[in-house]
CSV table of C-alpha atoms and ligand atoms in Angstrom, one decimal:
chain,number,residue,atom,x,y,z
A,1,MET,CA,14.6,27.1,-23.8
A,2,LYS,CA,16.0,26.0,-20.4
A,3,ILE,CA,13.5,25.9,-17.5
A,4,LEU,CA,14.5,25.6,-13.8
A,5,ALA,CA,11.7,23.6,-12.4
A,6,ILE,CA,10.7,23.3,-8.7
A,7,GLU,CA,8.5,20.7,-7.0
A,8,SER,CA,7.7,20.7,-3.3
A,9,SER,CA,4.1,19.7,-2.9
A,10,CYS,CA,4.4,16.7,-0.6
A,11,ASP,CA,7.4,14.9,0.8
A,12,GLU,CA,10.0,15.2,-2.0
A,13,THR,CA,11.9,18.4,-2.6
A,14,ALA,CA,12.8,18.3,-6.3
A,15,VAL,CA,14.6,20.6,-8.7
A,16,ALA,CA,15.4,20.0,-12.4
A,17,VAL,CA,16.6,21.8,-15.5
A,18,VAL,CA,14.5,20.9,-18.5
A,19,GLU,CA,15.2,21.8,-22.1
A,20,ASN,CA,12.3,22.6,-24.5
A,21,GLY,CA,9.9,20.5,-22.4
A,22,ARG,CA,11.3,17.2,-23.6
A,23,LYS,CA,14.8,16.7,-22.1
A,24,ALA,CA,15.7,16.6,-18.5
A,25,LEU,CA,19.3,18.0,-18.2
A,26,SER,CA,19.1,17.3,-14.5
A,27,ASP,CA,16.5,15.9,-12.2
A,28,CYS,CA,17.5,16.1,-8.5
A,29,ILE,CA,15.4,14.9,-5.6
A,30,ALA,CA,15.8,15.1,-1.8
A,31,SER,CA,13.4,12.6,-0.4
A,32,GLN,CA,11.9,13.0,3.1
A,33,VAL,CA,10.2,9.7,3.1
A,34,ALA,CA,12.5,8.1,5.7
A,35,LEU,CA,11.9,11.1,8.0
A,36,HIS,CA,8.1,10.7,7.9
A,37,ARG,CA,8.1,6.9,8.1
A,38,VAL,CA,8.3,6.9,11.9
A,39,TYR,CA,5.0,8.7,12.0
A,40,GLY,CA,3.3,6.4,9.5
A,41,GLY,CA,2.5,9.4,7.1
A,42,VAL,CA,3.6,12.8,6.1
A,43,VAL,CA,3.8,15.4,8.9
A,44,PRO,CA,3.0,18.7,7.1
A,45,GLU,CA,5.0,21.0,9.4
A,46,ILE,CA,8.1,18.8,9.2
A,47,ALA,CA,7.7,18.6,5.4
A,48,SER,CA,7.7,22.4,5.1
A,49,ARG,CA,10.8,22.8,7.3
A,50,LYS,CA,12.7,20.2,5.4
A,51,HIS,CA,11.8,21.7,2.0
A,52,ILE,CA,13.3,25.0,3.2
A,53,GLU,CA,16.5,23.3,4.2
A,54,ALA,CA,16.8,21.3,1.0
A,55,ILE,CA,15.7,23.6,-1.7
A,56,TYR,CA,18.6,26.0,-2.1
A,57,PRO,CA,21.4,23.4,-2.2
A,58,LEU,CA,19.3,21.2,-4.4
A,59,ALA,CA,18.8,24.1,-7.0
A,60,ASP,CA,22.6,24.5,-7.1
A,61,GLU,CA,23.0,20.8,-7.6
A,62,ALA,CA,20.4,20.8,-10.4
A,63,LEU,CA,22.3,23.6,-12.2
A,64,LYS,CA,25.7,21.9,-11.7
A,65,THR,CA,24.4,18.5,-12.9
A,66,ALA,CA,22.8,20.1,-15.9
A,67,GLY,CA,26.1,21.8,-16.7
A,68,VAL,CA,24.6,25.2,-16.8
A,69,THR,CA,24.8,28.4,-14.8
A,70,ARG,CA,22.0,30.7,-13.5
A,71,LYS,CA,22.5,32.9,-16.6
A,72,ASP,CA,21.5,30.0,-18.9
A,73,ILE,CA,18.0,29.8,-17.3
A,74,ASP,CA,15.2,31.2,-19.4
A,75,ALA,CA,12.3,30.7,-17.0
A,76,VAL,CA,11.4,29.2,-13.6
A,77,ALA,CA,8.4,26.8,-13.4
A,78,VAL,CA,6.9,25.7,-10.1
A,79,THR,CA,4.2,23.5,-8.7
A,80,TYR,CA,1.7,26.0,-7.3
A,81,ALA,CA,-1.1,23.5,-6.5
A,82,PRO,CA,-2.4,21.2,-5.2
A,83,GLY,CA,-0.5,19.8,-2.2
A,84,LEU,CA,0.3,20.4,1.5
A,85,ILE,CA,0.0,24.2,1.6
A,86,GLY,CA,3.1,24.9,3.7
A,87,ALA,CA,5.1,22.6,1.5
A,88,VAL,CA,3.9,24.1,-1.8
A,89,LEU,CA,4.5,27.6,-0.4
A,90,VAL,CA,8.2,26.9,0.0
A,91,GLY,CA,8.6,26.0,-3.6
A,92,VAL,CA,6.5,28.9,-4.8
A,93,ASN,CA,8.4,31.4,-2.8
A,94,PHE,CA,11.8,30.0,-3.9
A,95,ALA,CA,10.6,30.1,-7.5
A,96,LYS,CA,9.3,33.7,-7.2
A,97,ALA,CA,12.7,34.8,-5.8
A,98,ALA,CA,14.6,32.9,-8.4
A,99,ALA,CA,12.5,34.3,-11.3
A,100,PHE,CA,12.8,37.8,-9.9
A,101,SER,CA,16.5,37.7,-9.4
A,102,LEU,CA,17.2,36.2,-12.8
A,103,SER,CA,14.6,38.5,-14.5
A,104,VAL,CA,13.0,35.6,-16.2
A,105,PRO,CA,9.3,34.5,-16.5
A,106,LEU,CA,7.6,32.6,-13.6
A,107,ILE,CA,5.4,29.7,-14.7
A,108,PRO,CA,2.9,28.1,-12.4
A,109,VAL,CA,2.3,24.4,-13.0
A,110,HIS,CA,-0.5,22.2,-11.6
A,111,HIS,CA,1.0,19.1,-10.0
A,112,ILE,CA,-1.2,16.6,-11.9
A,113,ARG,CA,-0.6,18.4,-15.2
A,114,GLY,CA,3.1,17.8,-14.3
A,115,HIS,CA,2.5,14.1,-13.8
A,116,ILE,CA,0.8,13.9,-17.2
A,117,ALA,CA,3.7,15.8,-18.8
A,118,ALA,CA,6.2,13.2,-17.4
A,119,ASN,CA,5.0,11.3,-20.5
A,120,TYR,CA,6.6,14.0,-22.8
A,121,LEU,CA,9.9,13.2,-21.2
A,122,ALA,CA,9.4,9.4,-21.4
A,123,ASP,CA,8.2,9.6,-25.0
A,124,PRO,CA,9.6,12.5,-27.0
A,125,GLU,CA,7.2,11.8,-29.9
A,126,LEU,CA,4.1,11.9,-27.8
A,127,ALA,CA,1.7,14.7,-28.6
A,128,PRO,CA,-1.9,15.5,-27.7
A,129,PRO,CA,-4.7,14.4,-28.1
A,130,PHE,CA,-4.5,11.4,-25.9
A,131,LEU,CA,-6.2,9.8,-22.9
A,132,CYS,CA,-4.3,9.9,-19.6
A,133,LEU,CA,-5.0,7.7,-16.6
A,134,ALA,CA,-3.6,9.8,-13.7
A,135,VAL,CA,-3.2,7.9,-10.5
A,136,SER,CA,-1.3,9.2,-7.5
A,137,GLY,CA,-1.5,9.3,-3.7
A,138,GLY,CA,-4.0,12.1,-3.8
A,139,HIS,CA,-5.7,11.9,-7.2
A,140,THR,CA,-7.3,9.3,-9.5
A,141,MET,CA,-8.7,10.6,-12.7
A,142,LEU,CA,-9.2,10.0,-16.4
A,143,VAL,CA,-8.1,13.1,-18.3
A,144,HIS,CA,-8.7,13.7,-22.0
A,145,VAL,CA,-5.6,15.8,-22.9
A,146,LYS,CA,-6.9,17.6,-26.0
A,147,ASP,CA,-3.9,19.9,-26.2
A,148,TYR,CA,-0.9,20.6,-24.0
A,149,THR,CA,-2.9,22.9,-21.8
A,150,GLU,CA,-6.4,22.0,-22.7
A,151,MET,CA,-7.9,19.1,-20.7
A,152,GLU,CA,-11.2,17.5,-19.8
A,153,ILE,CA,-11.8,15.4,-16.8
A,154,LEU,CA,-13.8,12.4,-17.9
A,155,GLY,CA,-14.1,10.7,-14.6
A,156,GLY,CA,-12.4,10.2,-11.2
A,157,THR,CA,-12.7,8.8,-7.8
A,158,ARG,CA,-15.6,9.9,-5.6
A,159,ASP,CA,-13.7,9.2,-2.4
A,160,ASP,CA,-10.2,7.8,-1.8
A,161,ALA,CA,-7.5,8.0,-4.4
A,162,ALA,CA,-6.0,4.6,-5.6
A,163,GLY,CA,-2.7,5.4,-3.8
A,164,GLU,CA,-4.5,6.3,-0.6
A,165,CYS,CA,-6.3,3.0,-0.7
A,166,PHE,CA,-3.0,1.1,-1.2
A,167,ASP,CA,-1.2,3.1,1.5
A,168,LYS,CA,-4.0,2.6,4.1
A,169,ILE,CA,-4.3,-1.1,3.6
A,170,ALA,CA,-0.5,-1.5,3.7
A,171,ARG,CA,-0.4,0.5,6.9
A,172,VAL,CA,-2.8,-1.9,8.6
A,173,LEU,CA,-0.7,-4.8,7.3
A,174,GLY,CA,2.3,-3.2,9.2
A,175,MET,CA,4.1,-2.1,6.1
A,176,PRO,CA,6.2,1.1,6.3
A,177,TYR,CA,4.9,4.4,4.8
A,178,PRO,CA,4.2,4.9,1.9
A,179,GLY,CA,3.1,1.3,1.6
A,180,GLY,CA,2.0,1.2,-2.0
A,181,ALA,CA,5.3,-0.1,-3.3
A,182,ALA,CA,5.7,-2.6,-0.4
A,183,LEU,CA,2.2,-3.9,-1.0
A,184,ASP,CA,3.0,-4.3,-4.7
A,185,ARG,CA,6.2,-6.3,-3.8
A,186,ALA,CA,4.3,-8.6,-1.4
A,187,ALA,CA,1.6,-9.2,-4.1
A,188,GLN,CA,4.2,-10.8,-6.4
A,189,THR,CA,4.0,-14.2,-4.6
A,190,GLY,CA,0.3,-14.1,-3.8
A,191,ASP,CA,-2.9,-15.6,-5.4
A,192,GLY,CA,-5.1,-12.7,-6.3
A,193,THR,CA,-8.2,-14.8,-6.5
A,194,LYS,CA,-8.0,-16.2,-2.9
A,195,TYR,CA,-9.8,-13.3,-1.2
A,196,PRO,CA,-12.9,-12.0,-3.0
A,197,LEU,CA,-12.9,-8.2,-2.7
A,198,PRO,CA,-15.6,-5.8,-3.9
A,199,ARG,CA,-15.5,-3.9,-7.2
A,200,ALA,CA,-17.5,-0.7,-6.6
A,201,GLN,CA,-20.0,0.6,-9.2
A,202,VAL,CA,-21.1,4.2,-8.7
A,203,ASP,CA,-24.4,5.8,-9.8
A,204,GLY,CA,-24.2,8.5,-12.5
A,205,ASN,CA,-21.0,8.8,-14.5
A,206,PRO,CA,-19.9,5.3,-15.6
A,207,LEU,CA,-16.3,6.6,-15.7
A,208,ASP,CA,-16.3,7.5,-12.0
A,209,LEU,CA,-14.6,5.3,-9.4
A,210,SER,CA,-14.8,4.6,-5.7
A,211,PHE,CA,-12.1,2.9,-3.6
A,212,SER,CA,-13.3,3.5,0.0
A,213,GLY,CA,-15.4,0.3,0.0
A,214,LEU,CA,-12.4,-1.8,-1.2
A,215,LYS,CA,-10.2,-0.2,1.5
A,216,THR,CA,-12.8,-0.9,4.2
A,217,ALA,CA,-13.3,-4.5,3.0
A,218,ALA,CA,-9.6,-5.3,3.1
A,219,ILE,CA,-9.1,-3.7,6.5
A,220,ASN,CA,-12.1,-5.5,7.9
A,221,LEU,CA,-10.8,-8.8,6.6
A,222,ILE,CA,-7.5,-8.2,8.4
A,223,HIS,CA,-9.2,-7.2,11.7
A,224,ASN,CA,-11.6,-10.1,11.6
A,225,ALA,CA,-8.8,-12.6,11.1
A,226,ALA,CA,-6.9,-11.0,14.0
A,227,GLN,CA,-10.0,-11.3,16.3
A,228,LYS,CA,-10.4,-15.0,15.4
A,229,GLY,CA,-6.7,-15.7,15.8
A,230,GLU,CA,-6.4,-16.6,12.1
A,231,THR,CA,-3.4,-15.6,10.0
A,232,VAL,CA,-3.9,-13.7,6.8
A,233,ASP,CA,-2.1,-14.8,3.7
A,234,VAL,CA,-0.6,-11.4,3.2
A,235,PRO,CA,0.8,-11.9,-0.4
A,236,SER,CA,-2.6,-13.1,-1.6
A,237,LEU,CA,-4.5,-10.3,0.1
A,238,CYS,CA,-2.1,-7.8,-1.5
A,239,ALA,CA,-2.5,-9.5,-4.9
A,240,ALA,CA,-6.3,-9.3,-4.5
A,241,VAL,CA,-6.1,-5.6,-3.7
A,242,CYS,CA,-3.9,-4.9,-6.7
A,243,ALA,CA,-6.3,-6.9,-8.9
A,244,ALA,CA,-9.3,-5.0,-7.6
A,245,VAL,CA,-7.8,-1.6,-8.1
A,246,SER,CA,-6.4,-2.4,-11.5
A,247,GLU,CA,-9.6,-3.9,-12.8
A,248,ALA,CA,-11.5,-0.7,-11.7
A,249,LEU,CA,-9.0,1.5,-13.4
A,250,VAL,CA,-8.6,-0.5,-16.6
A,251,SER,CA,-12.4,-1.0,-17.1
A,252,ARG,CA,-13.0,2.8,-16.8
A,253,THR,CA,-10.0,3.5,-19.1
A,254,GLU,CA,-11.4,1.2,-21.7
A,255,LEU,CA,-14.8,3.0,-21.5
A,256,ALA,CA,-13.1,6.3,-21.8
A,257,LEU,CA,-11.1,5.2,-24.9
A,258,ALA,CA,-14.4,4.2,-26.5
A,259,GLN,CA,-16.1,7.5,-25.5
A,260,THR,CA,-13.3,9.7,-26.8
A,261,GLY,CA,-12.0,7.6,-29.7
A,262,CYS,CA,-8.5,8.1,-28.4
A,263,LYS,CA,-5.9,5.8,-29.9
A,264,THR,CA,-3.1,6.9,-27.6
A,265,LEU,CA,-3.1,6.1,-23.9
A,266,ALA,CA,-0.7,7.6,-21.3
A,267,VAL,CA,-0.4,6.6,-17.6
A,268,ALA,CA,0.8,9.0,-14.9
A,269,GLY,CA,1.5,9.3,-11.2
A,270,GLY,CA,3.1,7.3,-8.4
A,271,VAL,CA,0.6,4.5,-8.6
A,272,ALA,CA,1.5,3.9,-12.3
A,273,ALA,CA,4.5,2.1,-10.8
A,274,ASN,CA,2.3,-0.7,-9.7
A,275,SER,CA,3.2,-3.9,-11.5
A,276,ARG,CA,-0.3,-5.3,-11.8
A,277,ILE,CA,-1.6,-2.0,-13.2
A,278,ARG,CA,1.3,-1.8,-15.7
A,279,ALA,CA,0.7,-5.4,-16.9
A,280,ASP,CA,-3.1,-4.8,-17.2
A,281,VAL,CA,-2.6,-1.5,-19.1
A,282,LEU,CA,-0.1,-3.1,-21.4
A,283,ALA,CA,-2.6,-5.9,-22.1
A,284,LEU,CA,-5.3,-3.4,-22.8
A,285,ALA,CA,-3.1,-1.5,-25.2
A,286,GLN,CA,-2.2,-4.7,-27.1
A,287,ARG,CA,-5.9,-5.8,-27.2
A,288,ARG,CA,-7.1,-2.5,-28.6
A,289,GLY,CA,-4.0,-1.7,-30.7
A,290,LEU,CA,-3.2,1.5,-28.8
A,291,ARG,CA,-0.1,3.6,-28.7
A,292,LEU,CA,0.8,3.3,-25.1
A,293,CYS,CA,3.1,5.6,-23.0
A,294,LEU,CA,4.0,4.0,-19.7
A,295,PRO,CA,6.8,6.1,-18.1
A,296,PRO,CA,9.7,4.4,-16.3
A,297,LEU,CA,9.3,4.2,-12.5
A,298,SER,CA,11.6,7.2,-12.0
A,299,LEU,CA,9.1,9.4,-13.8
A,300,CYS,CA,6.0,8.0,-12.2
A,301,GLY,CA,6.6,9.4,-8.6
A,302,ASP,CA,7.0,13.0,-7.8
A,303,ASN,CA,9.9,14.8,-9.6
A,304,ALA,CA,10.7,18.3,-10.9
A,305,ALA,CA,11.5,17.3,-14.5
A,306,MET,CA,7.8,16.7,-15.1
A,307,ILE,CA,7.1,20.3,-13.8
A,308,GLY,CA,9.6,21.6,-16.3
A,309,ALA,CA,8.1,19.6,-19.1
A,310,GLN,CA,4.6,21.0,-18.5
A,311,GLY,CA,6.0,24.4,-17.6
A,312,TYR,CA,7.4,24.7,-21.2
A,313,TYR,CA,3.9,24.2,-22.7
A,314,GLU,CA,2.2,26.5,-20.1
A,315,PHE,CA,4.8,29.2,-21.1
A,316,LEU,CA,4.0,28.7,-24.8
A,317,ALA,CA,0.3,29.1,-24.0
A,318,GLY,CA,1.0,32.4,-22.2
A,319,ASN,CA,0.3,31.0,-18.8
A,320,VAL,CA,2.8,33.0,-16.8
A,321,ALA,CA,2.5,34.6,-13.3
A,322,ASP,CA,3.8,37.7,-11.6
A,323,GLN,CA,5.1,38.1,-8.1
A,324,THR,CA,1.6,37.9,-6.6
A,325,LEU,CA,1.5,34.2,-7.4
A,326,ASN,CA,0.1,32.2,-4.4
A,327,ALA,CA,0.1,28.5,-3.5
A,328,TYR,CA,-3.1,26.5,-3.3
A,329,ALA,CA,-3.9,23.3,-1.4
A,330,THR,CA,-6.6,22.4,-3.9
A,331,LYS,CA,-7.1,23.5,-7.5
A,332,SER,CA,-8.7,21.9,-10.5
A,333,VAL,CA,-6.4,20.4,-13.2
A,334,LEU,CA,-8.5,22.3,-15.7
A,335,GLY,CA,-6.6,25.4,-14.8
A,336,GLU,CA,-8.9,28.2,-13.7
A,337,ALA,CA,-7.6,31.7,-13.7
A,338,LEU,CA,-5.1,32.4,-11.0
B,1,KG4,O1,2.5,10.7,-7.5
B,1,KG4,P1,3.0,10.4,-6.2
B,1,KG4,O2,4.5,10.1,-6.0
B,1,KG4,O3,2.6,11.5,-5.2
B,1,KG4,C1,1.4,12.1,-5.2
B,1,KG4,O4,1.2,13.0,-6.0
B,1,KG4,O5,0.5,11.7,-4.4
B,1,KG4,O6,2.2,9.1,-5.7
B,1,KG4,C2,2.5,8.5,-4.5
B,1,KG4,C3,1.6,7.3,-4.3
B,1,KG4,C4,1.6,6.7,-2.9
B,1,KG4,O7,0.3,6.4,-2.5
B,1,KG4,C5,2.4,5.4,-3.1
B,1,KG4,O8,2.2,4.4,-2.2
B,1,KG4,C6,2.0,5.0,-4.5
B,1,KG4,O9,2.0,6.2,-5.2
B,1,KG4,N1,2.9,4.0,-5.1
B,1,KG4,C7,2.4,2.8,-5.5
B,1,KG4,C8,3.6,2.1,-6.0
B,1,KG4,N2,4.6,3.0,-5.9
B,1,KG4,C9,4.2,4.1,-5.4
B,1,KG4,N3,1.2,2.2,-5.4
B,1,KG4,C10,1.1,0.9,-5.8
B,1,KG4,N4,2.1,0.2,-6.3
B,1,KG4,C11,3.4,0.8,-6.4
B,1,KG4,N5,4.4,0.0,-6.9
B,2,ZN,ZN1,2.5,13.5,-7.3
């Protein structure tokens, strides 16, 4: 089954053709990052307009790269939530028109379910059940993937997402948007023990996380140094931030593994590209003898192939939509009724 998959929830327009949920025949991305960089963050209205300009030619490119024609497409999958509402709407409307004109099923896919499914492309043998640490710019959660479309959220952030924490600290350090990758690069030459940063513990669910205190502590450290005319050792501060975020994520992951008895761990989302987190997760997997799925960097960030991968399993589960499908800025990964 060949699925034409569409992703437009933030600042990347992406279209892919995915076969049977496991093989990306094409995976095309038109990034808007450079455009938003001058504003220090995504400008939603600009994002929506650029998605409209990019999506049609990108769909043609995705078909061409995959070596297929419109007639070969068996279904259209699209990110319908969550994201910037204007941006998601562009993808949803394009997908509705494509499914209607090709007379094929329309499959709505939750963006975070898509991130999780990037692991099916990275590791064709991976099958539920497994534990997934999903970390992106907008979400941080531990998901027990019991089956392809059956999930339980075991814990998550109470405030900022890990990516948001990286990006805001990077911004104060003068790094270009989105700063997560630049902060990671700067951290490579730093000493992560030089600046003591807080590790938050939250009341209630021991698997929950909080990153706002860490973000504030790092930003205060930068501002205090500036007021005193002192220079901050930027690589060491970046390394300390990476260490604090990674320790928080890995300690909760370890607890969740014990709680669920899962022997397979997958990692997903843009923040899964972070070198410290990748190294720590790998060490955890070796320590506990886990089967680890750590997607390549190209499958960590936003892409459409992951939407096609999850779309296949949503289709098999009967989760298809009609032409009344709407876009949603927020929606639970658990997949409530549309
Ligand atoms: O999954 P994603 O591409 O988009 C969302 O769904 O949010 O994640 C983007 C996030 C941004 O916050 C970005 O700074 C972060 O992933 N990111 C990183 C790295 N690469 C991307 N954060 C830390 N280290 C990295 N190497
Ligand atoms: Zn994403």
